[in-house]
Short mmCIF file of C-alpha atoms and ligand atoms in Angstrom, two decimals:
data_model
loop_
_atom_site.label_atom_id
_atom_site.label_comp_id
_atom_site.label_asym_id
_atom_site.label_seq_id
_atom_site.Cartn_x
_atom_site.Cartn_y
_atom_site.Cartn_z
CA MET A 1 23.52 20.58 23.93
CA PHE A 2 22.07 18.23 21.38
CA THR A 3 19.16 19.24 19.23
CA ILE A 4 16.58 17.19 17.43
CA ASN A 5 15.18 16.90 13.94
CA GLU A 6 12.36 19.37 14.47
CA ASN A 7 10.53 18.16 11.42
CA PHE A 8 9.23 15.41 13.67
CA CYS A 9 7.60 18.03 15.87
CA LYS A 10 5.61 19.30 12.91
CA LEU A 11 3.73 16.02 12.67
CA PRO A 12 0.40 16.07 14.49
CA GLU A 13 -0.31 13.02 16.66
CA SER A 14 -1.74 10.38 14.41
CA TYR A 15 -5.33 10.86 15.25
CA LEU A 16 -7.34 8.72 12.86
CA PHE A 17 -7.21 5.21 14.30
CA SER A 18 -7.03 6.31 17.93
CA GLU A 19 -10.11 8.47 17.45
CA VAL A 20 -11.92 5.60 15.70
CA ALA A 21 -11.07 3.30 18.63
CA ARG A 22 -12.13 5.93 21.16
CA ARG A 23 -15.55 6.39 19.55
CA ILE A 24 -16.13 2.63 19.24
CA ASN A 25 -15.19 2.09 22.90
CA ALA A 26 -17.43 4.90 24.08
CA PHE A 27 -20.31 3.46 22.06
CA LYS A 28 -19.74 -0.03 23.46
CA GLU A 29 -19.61 1.28 27.00
CA ALA A 30 -22.94 3.03 26.49
CA ASN A 31 -24.41 -0.01 24.70
CA PRO A 32 -22.80 -3.08 26.29
CA ASN A 33 -25.12 -5.62 24.65
CA VAL A 34 -24.64 -4.40 21.10
CA ASP A 35 -22.35 -6.36 18.80
CA VAL A 36 -20.27 -3.92 16.73
CA ILE A 37 -18.94 -5.25 13.42
CA ARG A 38 -15.52 -3.79 12.70
CA MET A 39 -15.12 -3.07 9.03
CA GLY A 40 -12.16 -0.75 9.47
CA ILE A 41 -9.63 -3.59 9.78
CA GLY A 42 -6.54 -2.78 7.71
CA ASP A 43 -4.87 -6.10 8.38
CA VAL A 44 -5.33 -9.57 6.96
CA THR A 45 -7.24 -11.99 9.20
CA LEU A 46 -6.82 -15.43 7.60
CA PRO A 47 -3.93 -17.57 8.85
CA LEU A 48 -0.76 -18.07 6.79
CA CYS A 49 -0.90 -20.58 3.96
CA PRO A 50 0.33 -24.12 4.72
CA ALA A 51 3.14 -23.91 2.12
CA ALA A 52 4.70 -20.92 3.90
CA ILE A 53 4.22 -22.49 7.33
CA GLU A 54 5.94 -25.69 6.23
CA ALA A 55 8.86 -23.79 4.68
CA MET A 56 9.32 -21.68 7.79
CA HIS A 57 9.27 -24.74 10.08
CA LYS A 58 12.00 -26.21 7.94
CA ALA A 59 13.93 -22.93 8.04
CA VAL A 60 13.79 -22.97 11.84
CA ASP A 61 15.26 -26.48 11.77
CA ASP A 62 18.01 -25.21 9.41
CA GLU A 63 18.91 -22.63 12.04
CA GLY A 64 19.28 -25.37 14.65
CA ASN A 65 21.83 -27.37 12.70
CA PRO A 66 25.50 -26.31 12.27
CA ALA A 67 25.54 -27.59 8.68
CA THR A 68 22.54 -25.52 7.58
CA PHE A 69 22.74 -22.56 9.98
CA HIS A 70 22.35 -19.09 8.40
CA GLY A 71 23.63 -16.01 10.19
CA TYR A 72 23.71 -12.63 8.49
CA GLY A 73 22.42 -13.04 4.99
CA PRO A 74 22.98 -10.82 1.96
CA GLU A 75 21.56 -7.35 2.67
CA GLN A 76 19.73 -7.49 -0.67
CA GLY A 77 18.03 -10.80 0.11
CA TYR A 78 18.87 -14.44 -0.58
CA PRO A 79 19.33 -15.42 -4.25
CA PHE A 80 16.66 -18.14 -3.91
CA LEU A 81 14.03 -15.48 -3.19
CA ARG A 82 15.29 -12.78 -5.57
CA GLU A 83 15.35 -15.34 -8.39
CA ALA A 84 11.85 -16.61 -7.54
CA ILE A 85 10.53 -13.03 -7.56
CA ALA A 86 12.23 -12.20 -10.89
CA LEU A 87 10.79 -15.35 -12.45
CA HIS A 88 7.24 -15.41 -11.08
CA ASP A 89 6.35 -11.75 -10.62
CA TYR A 90 8.14 -10.45 -13.74
CA LYS A 91 9.48 -12.91 -16.31
CA LYS A 92 6.22 -14.91 -16.35
CA ARG A 93 4.37 -11.67 -17.09
CA GLY A 94 6.72 -10.89 -19.96
CA ILE A 95 8.81 -8.36 -18.02
CA ALA A 96 12.58 -8.73 -18.06
CA MET A 97 13.97 -8.33 -14.55
CA ASP A 98 17.36 -9.24 -13.19
CA PRO A 99 17.51 -10.50 -9.58
CA SER A 100 20.10 -7.78 -8.91
CA GLU A 101 17.33 -5.21 -9.46
CA ILE A 102 15.28 -6.71 -6.60
CA PHE A 103 15.96 -5.75 -2.99
CA VAL A 104 14.22 -7.95 -0.41
CA SER A 105 13.19 -6.18 2.78
CA ASP A 106 11.08 -6.41 5.90
CA GLY A 107 8.13 -4.80 4.13
CA ALA A 108 6.87 -2.05 1.90
CA LYS A 109 6.16 0.40 4.70
CA SER A 110 9.85 0.67 5.57
CA ASP A 111 10.92 0.78 1.94
CA THR A 112 8.44 3.45 0.83
CA GLY A 113 9.42 5.41 3.94
CA ASN A 114 13.18 4.91 3.58
CA PHE A 115 13.51 5.49 -0.13
CA GLY A 116 13.61 9.25 0.46
CA ASP A 117 17.06 8.73 2.04
CA ILE A 118 18.63 8.69 -1.43
CA LEU A 119 16.59 11.62 -2.78
CA SER A 120 17.40 15.28 -2.39
CA ILE A 121 15.49 17.34 0.17
CA SER A 122 14.78 19.87 -2.57
CA ASN A 123 12.55 17.50 -4.56
CA ARG A 124 8.98 18.61 -5.05
CA VAL A 125 6.74 15.72 -3.99
CA ALA A 126 3.28 14.86 -5.28
CA VAL A 127 0.81 12.42 -3.75
CA THR A 128 -2.66 11.36 -4.77
CA ASP A 129 -5.25 12.55 -2.25
CA PRO A 130 -6.61 10.61 -0.26
CA VAL A 131 -3.36 8.78 0.43
CA TYR A 132 -1.56 6.09 2.46
CA PRO A 133 -0.18 8.37 5.19
CA VAL A 134 3.36 6.90 5.18
CA TYR A 135 4.32 8.73 1.97
CA VAL A 136 3.38 12.11 3.39
CA ASP A 137 4.61 11.69 6.95
CA THR A 138 8.06 10.40 5.94
CA ASN A 139 8.49 13.43 3.69
CA VAL A 140 7.50 15.64 6.62
CA MET A 141 10.22 13.96 8.71
CA ALA A 142 12.77 14.55 5.94
CA GLY A 143 11.85 18.23 5.67
CA ARG A 144 10.32 18.08 2.21
CA ALA A 145 6.71 18.83 3.16
CA GLY A 146 6.84 22.39 4.46
CA ASP A 147 4.19 23.34 7.00
CA LEU A 148 0.74 22.07 7.77
CA VAL A 149 -1.74 24.71 6.65
CA LYS A 150 -5.45 23.91 7.06
CA GLY A 151 -4.92 20.16 6.96
CA ALA A 152 -2.50 20.10 4.00
CA TRP A 153 1.32 20.38 3.81
CA ASP A 154 2.16 23.49 1.84
CA LYS A 155 5.10 22.02 -0.09
CA ILE A 156 3.38 18.77 -1.00
CA GLN A 157 1.41 18.68 -4.18
CA TYR A 158 -1.94 16.96 -3.65
CA LEU A 159 -3.53 15.34 -6.69
CA PRO A 160 -7.20 14.87 -5.80
CA VAL A 161 -8.84 11.58 -6.72
CA THR A 162 -12.59 11.75 -6.24
CA SER A 163 -15.76 10.67 -8.02
CA GLU A 164 -15.51 13.94 -10.02
CA ASN A 165 -12.46 12.68 -11.91
CA GLY A 166 -13.46 9.03 -11.72
CA PHE A 167 -10.56 8.45 -9.29
CA ILE A 168 -8.06 9.02 -12.11
CA PRO A 169 -5.42 11.55 -11.03
CA SER A 170 -4.69 14.16 -13.70
CA VAL A 171 -1.10 14.93 -14.60
CA PRO A 172 -0.14 18.43 -13.46
CA GLU A 173 0.01 21.13 -16.09
CA GLY A 174 2.00 24.33 -16.46
CA MET A 175 4.71 25.08 -13.91
CA ASP A 176 3.55 22.56 -11.31
CA ILE A 177 5.90 19.73 -12.25
CA PRO A 178 6.58 17.36 -9.36
CA ASP A 179 10.00 15.67 -9.13
CA VAL A 180 8.77 12.65 -7.19
CA ILE A 181 5.29 11.15 -7.55
CA TYR A 182 3.85 8.49 -5.28
CA LEU A 183 1.29 6.24 -6.94
CA CYS A 184 -0.39 3.29 -5.21
CA TYR A 185 -2.43 0.88 -7.38
CA PRO A 186 -4.65 -0.95 -6.56
CA ASN A 187 -5.18 1.96 -4.22
CA ASN A 188 -5.40 2.14 -0.48
CA PRO A 189 -7.73 3.69 0.68
CA THR A 190 -10.05 4.01 -2.35
CA GLY A 191 -9.75 0.45 -3.70
CA THR A 192 -9.66 1.87 -7.25
CA THR A 193 -7.21 1.02 -10.03
CA LEU A 194 -5.65 2.53 -13.14
CA THR A 195 -5.78 0.76 -16.48
CA ARG A 196 -2.59 0.25 -18.47
CA ASP A 197 -3.47 3.29 -20.64
CA GLN A 198 -4.13 5.47 -17.60
CA LEU A 199 -0.85 4.47 -15.97
CA LYS A 200 0.98 5.07 -19.26
CA VAL A 201 -0.04 8.74 -19.07
CA TRP A 202 1.96 8.97 -15.82
CA VAL A 203 4.97 7.09 -17.14
CA ASP A 204 5.05 9.34 -20.22
CA PHE A 205 4.75 12.40 -17.98
CA ALA A 206 7.64 11.23 -15.77
CA LEU A 207 9.84 10.45 -18.79
CA LYS A 208 9.09 13.83 -20.36
CA HIS A 209 9.87 15.82 -17.22
CA GLY A 210 12.54 13.69 -15.59
CA SER A 211 10.31 12.85 -12.62
CA LEU A 212 10.55 9.71 -10.51
CA ILE A 213 7.48 7.55 -9.87
CA LEU A 214 7.42 5.60 -6.60
CA PHE A 215 4.89 2.89 -7.39
CA ASP A 216 3.41 0.96 -4.47
CA SER A 217 1.70 -2.23 -5.60
CA ALA A 218 1.12 -3.85 -2.23
CA TYR A 219 -2.30 -5.02 -3.46
CA GLU A 220 -1.15 -6.52 -6.77
CA ALA A 221 -2.46 -9.98 -5.78
CA PHE A 222 -6.02 -8.61 -5.73
CA ILE A 223 -6.02 -7.66 -9.42
CA ARG A 224 -8.62 -9.66 -11.37
CA GLN A 225 -9.34 -7.44 -14.39
CA ASP A 226 -7.24 -7.86 -17.52
CA ASP A 227 -6.67 -4.20 -18.32
CA VAL A 228 -5.19 -3.46 -14.88
CA PRO A 229 -1.38 -3.72 -14.92
CA HIS A 230 0.26 -5.95 -12.30
CA SER A 231 3.50 -4.01 -12.46
CA ILE A 232 4.41 -0.53 -13.63
CA TYR A 233 7.12 -2.18 -15.75
CA GLU A 234 4.38 -3.46 -18.05
CA ILE A 235 4.43 0.13 -19.34
CA GLU A 236 7.10 0.98 -21.87
CA GLY A 237 9.79 3.25 -20.50
CA ALA A 238 8.94 2.64 -16.83
CA ARG A 239 12.37 1.13 -16.20
CA LYS A 240 13.79 4.62 -16.76
CA CYS A 241 11.46 6.44 -14.36
CA ALA A 242 9.93 4.13 -11.75
CA VAL A 243 10.71 2.23 -8.58
CA GLU A 244 8.22 -0.47 -7.56
CA PHE A 245 7.39 -1.58 -4.02
CA ARG A 246 5.78 -4.93 -3.29
CA SER A 247 4.92 -6.81 -0.16
CA PHE A 248 4.00 -10.30 0.94
CA SER A 249 1.77 -8.72 3.62
CA LYS A 250 -1.54 -8.55 1.76
CA THR A 251 -0.51 -11.09 -0.90
CA ALA A 252 0.22 -13.92 1.50
CA GLY A 253 -0.77 -12.74 4.98
CA PHE A 254 2.79 -11.76 6.00
CA THR A 255 1.80 -8.70 8.03
CA GLY A 256 3.20 -10.36 11.15
CA ILE A 257 6.07 -12.26 9.48
CA ARG A 258 7.46 -9.25 7.55
CA CYS A 259 8.76 -9.54 4.01
CA GLY A 260 8.55 -7.33 0.95
CA TYR A 261 10.76 -6.07 -1.82
CA THR A 262 11.69 -3.03 -3.86
CA VAL A 263 12.61 -3.02 -7.53
CA VAL A 264 15.19 -0.48 -8.68
CA PRO A 265 15.95 -1.03 -12.39
CA LYS A 266 19.51 -0.55 -13.60
CA GLU A 267 18.42 2.04 -16.18
CA LEU A 268 17.20 4.41 -13.48
CA THR A 269 19.61 7.33 -13.19
CA ALA A 270 19.60 10.88 -11.91
CA LYS A 271 21.98 13.76 -12.54
CA ASP A 272 24.10 14.94 -9.63
CA SER A 273 24.94 18.65 -9.21
CA ASN A 274 27.95 18.23 -11.53
CA GLY A 275 25.69 16.90 -14.27
CA CYS A 276 26.99 13.34 -13.92
CA ASP A 277 24.66 10.33 -14.09
CA VAL A 278 24.17 8.52 -10.81
CA ASN A 279 22.68 5.05 -10.74
CA LEU A 280 19.77 4.63 -8.28
CA ASN A 281 20.19 0.86 -8.00
CA HIS A 282 23.74 1.48 -6.80
CA LEU A 283 22.67 4.18 -4.34
CA TRP A 284 19.83 2.10 -2.88
CA ASN A 285 22.20 -0.85 -2.55
CA ARG A 286 24.66 1.37 -0.69
CA ARG A 287 21.90 2.64 1.59
CA GLN A 288 20.60 -0.85 2.35
CA CYS A 289 24.06 -2.33 3.00
CA THR A 290 24.74 0.43 5.52
CA LYS A 291 21.40 0.64 7.29
CA PHE A 292 19.82 -2.80 6.85
CA ASN A 293 20.99 -6.32 7.58
CA GLY A 294 18.46 -8.17 5.51
CA ALA A 295 15.08 -9.76 6.14
CA SER A 296 15.20 -12.87 8.29
CA TYR A 297 16.15 -16.16 6.68
CA ILE A 298 12.93 -17.67 8.01
CA SER A 299 10.70 -14.97 6.48
CA GLN A 300 12.49 -15.27 3.15
CA ARG A 301 12.03 -19.06 3.09
CA GLY A 302 8.34 -18.51 3.85
CA ALA A 303 8.08 -15.92 1.06
CA ALA A 304 9.80 -18.20 -1.46
CA ALA A 305 7.25 -20.94 -0.67
CA VAL A 306 4.49 -18.58 -1.78
CA TYR A 307 5.77 -19.06 -5.35
CA THR A 308 5.42 -22.87 -5.33
CA PRO A 309 2.33 -24.23 -7.11
CA GLU A 310 0.69 -25.10 -3.75
CA GLY A 311 1.63 -21.71 -2.33
CA GLN A 312 0.14 -19.93 -5.36
CA ARG A 313 -3.08 -21.92 -5.08
CA GLN A 314 -3.36 -21.31 -1.34
CA ILE A 315 -2.78 -17.57 -1.44
CA LYS A 316 -5.24 -17.21 -4.31
CA GLU A 317 -7.86 -18.89 -2.17
CA ALA A 318 -7.31 -16.41 0.67
CA VAL A 319 -7.32 -13.39 -1.64
CA ASP A 320 -10.47 -14.72 -3.32
CA TYR A 321 -12.14 -14.94 0.09
CA TYR A 322 -11.44 -11.25 0.72
CA LEU A 323 -12.52 -10.34 -2.81
CA THR A 324 -15.81 -12.18 -2.27
CA ASN A 325 -16.36 -10.01 0.80
CA ALA A 326 -15.43 -6.91 -1.19
CA GLY A 327 -17.95 -7.86 -3.88
CA ILE A 328 -20.67 -8.38 -1.27
CA LEU A 329 -19.96 -4.95 0.17
CA ARG A 330 -19.84 -3.31 -3.21
CA GLU A 331 -23.07 -4.82 -4.51
CA GLY A 332 -24.99 -4.77 -1.24
CA LEU A 333 -24.23 -1.15 -0.51
CA THR A 334 -24.92 -0.08 -4.09
CA ASP A 335 -28.31 -1.81 -3.81
CA ALA A 336 -28.82 0.07 -0.56
CA GLY A 337 -28.60 3.28 -2.58
CA LEU A 338 -25.06 4.28 -1.66
CA GLU A 339 -22.45 5.35 -4.20
CA VAL A 340 -19.64 2.81 -3.92
CA PHE A 341 -16.20 2.64 -5.55
CA GLY A 342 -13.34 0.13 -5.51
CA GLY A 343 -13.73 -3.41 -4.21
CA VAL A 344 -13.17 -5.13 -7.57
CA ASN A 345 -9.37 -5.46 -7.62
CA ALA A 346 -8.79 -4.47 -3.99
CA PRO A 347 -9.93 -5.35 -0.46
CA TYR A 348 -11.35 -1.84 0.07
CA VAL A 349 -14.62 -0.18 -0.85
CA TRP A 350 -14.85 3.58 -0.83
CA ILE A 351 -18.30 4.96 -0.15
CA LYS A 352 -19.55 8.44 -0.89
CA THR A 353 -21.31 9.64 2.23
CA PRO A 354 -25.01 10.27 1.52
CA ALA A 355 -26.52 13.75 1.30
CA GLY A 356 -23.23 15.53 1.76
CA ILE A 357 -22.73 14.55 5.38
CA SER A 358 -19.13 14.58 6.61
CA SER A 359 -16.92 11.52 6.93
CA TRP A 360 -17.01 11.64 10.74
CA GLU A 361 -20.79 12.23 10.85
CA PHE A 362 -21.23 9.15 8.69
CA PHE A 363 -18.93 7.22 11.02
CA ASP A 364 -21.17 8.07 13.99
CA LEU A 365 -24.35 7.40 12.04
CA LEU A 366 -23.17 3.98 10.86
CA LEU A 367 -22.01 3.06 14.34
CA GLU A 368 -25.25 4.13 16.01
CA LYS A 369 -27.79 2.99 13.42
CA CYS A 370 -26.08 -0.17 12.12
CA ASN A 371 -23.44 -0.96 14.74
CA VAL A 372 -20.87 -1.08 11.95
CA ALA A 373 -17.50 0.64 12.28
CA GLY A 374 -15.38 1.80 9.34
CA THR A 375 -12.81 4.51 8.66
CA PRO A 376 -13.64 8.14 7.81
CA GLY A 377 -12.17 9.11 4.46
CA SER A 378 -11.08 12.53 5.72
CA GLY A 379 -8.41 10.75 7.78
CA PHE A 380 -6.54 9.94 4.54
CA GLY A 381 -6.29 13.49 3.22
CA PRO A 382 -8.35 16.57 2.37
CA ALA A 383 -9.99 15.00 -0.71
CA GLY A 384 -11.15 12.05 1.43
CA GLU A 385 -13.74 14.27 3.12
CA GLY A 386 -17.21 13.10 2.21
CA TYR A 387 -16.04 9.49 1.78
CA PHE A 388 -15.81 6.43 3.99
CA ARG A 389 -13.73 3.23 3.80
CA LEU A 390 -14.90 -0.28 4.57
CA THR A 391 -12.52 -3.23 4.33
CA ALA A 392 -13.03 -6.82 3.21
CA PHE A 393 -10.86 -8.30 5.96
CA ASN A 394 -13.69 -9.33 8.29
CA THR A 395 -15.36 -12.75 7.96
CA LEU A 396 -17.87 -13.56 5.23
CA GLU A 397 -20.62 -13.91 7.87
CA ASN A 398 -19.89 -10.53 9.44
CA THR A 399 -19.60 -8.89 6.04
CA MET A 400 -23.05 -10.19 5.04
CA GLU A 401 -24.51 -9.14 8.38
CA ALA A 402 -23.01 -5.63 8.03
CA VAL A 403 -24.54 -5.26 4.55
CA LYS A 404 -27.91 -6.44 5.87
CA ARG A 405 -27.82 -3.85 8.65
CA ILE A 406 -26.80 -1.04 6.32
CA ARG A 407 -29.55 -1.95 3.83
CA SER A 408 -32.22 -1.87 6.51
CA ALA A 409 -30.99 1.53 7.73
CA ARG A 410 -32.09 3.06 4.38
CA PHE A 411 -29.57 5.85 3.90
C1 PLP B 501 -0.41 -2.63 3.80
C2 PLP B 501 0.28 -1.70 2.88
C3 PLP B 501 1.64 -1.86 2.59
C4 PLP B 501 2.40 -3.04 3.13
O1 PLP B 501 3.25 -2.72 4.12
P1 PLP B 501 4.19 -3.82 4.76
O2 PLP B 501 5.18 -3.00 5.51
O3 PLP B 501 4.82 -4.60 3.65
O4 PLP B 501 3.34 -4.69 5.66
C5 PLP B 501 2.25 -0.96 1.73
N1 PLP B 501 1.54 0.01 1.13
C6 PLP B 501 0.22 0.16 1.35
C7 PLP B 501 -0.51 1.22 0.63
C8 PLP B 501 -0.44 -0.67 2.25
O5 PLP B 501 -1.74 -0.50 2.48
#
């Protein structure tokens, strides 16, 4: 009789967004005439930029013509896109990057989740807490997380990021050396960033201890401050210790189109059990060629158009719109007397719940008093308790209205 991977059974039902939806629906049923503003949206809302639309229309026409038809493409992505990424996202920022180090994919969620395929089960994993749940749950599935004990996995190392440490995770000391460290900057859910110097501490740590950093920079396009690095490879030595994940989802509204990429530098090696060096770029290539048949030609044409001058201008306009909303939230809620973090280089603001009330209590309070819905911080990890996330993905009008309501509630 066949058996299953029982690690999957360890995962509790994902409760956060279904519980949020349940409470909003119950509230609306009880108050049918009330207009609830949803500020928990974790998806872009503006339509795709015209440059990408035009390129994808043309790509569809290519597929309808025998002379320009594309079937299976290279598993690693088409050269036109890998070269555009190497040039615009790296070379133009002074970072040397060969297109062969870039693996185009259907998005950063799959890549951050799949990367564990080429890593040993015995690795000790560290995450910042609160955290994007994909990093944790995929390690549970692989068998690296141990058991869930009082809301935390006993083999995962949680690095708390809270107002107490200014949202800067401290490197572990003593015997607690993680082998694999997930970092996400600009951060989801807190909307906070690390400066170049603060990220360098982590790169130096990883180089010293032989750890691997899995760096998710899905929100790179939201960076506006000069001292915030756009890529971990801006830090010296990162090519020897870091993999970087990027996505066109938040950058260019590709959440429904699907395209992202992962950078695995050629210098990145690990020792196998015989003490021989194994190249991670080679291993990831092997994994992708076996399990993945490439992102669609149409998506990749759309993604390449994002790098044209029109594309760059258009996506900046959309990101600026969200950042305006984030600024309105940040300033308006601070004026309202709340303690607010993030929202400067990210589409998220992270609010400390007033007077020590819990994340879920604040959710109910905000829904009932202001008719505004967000996401309880405790849903992102133990250190998220006492915090609350609002996103900048609603309209400008709704964002201003939400701030007005929260101000008049006088928390
Ligand atoms: C949205 C998001 C992604 C992007 O995922 P895609 O699969 O590329 O859409 C990756 N990481 C984080 C932290 C995100 O919030």
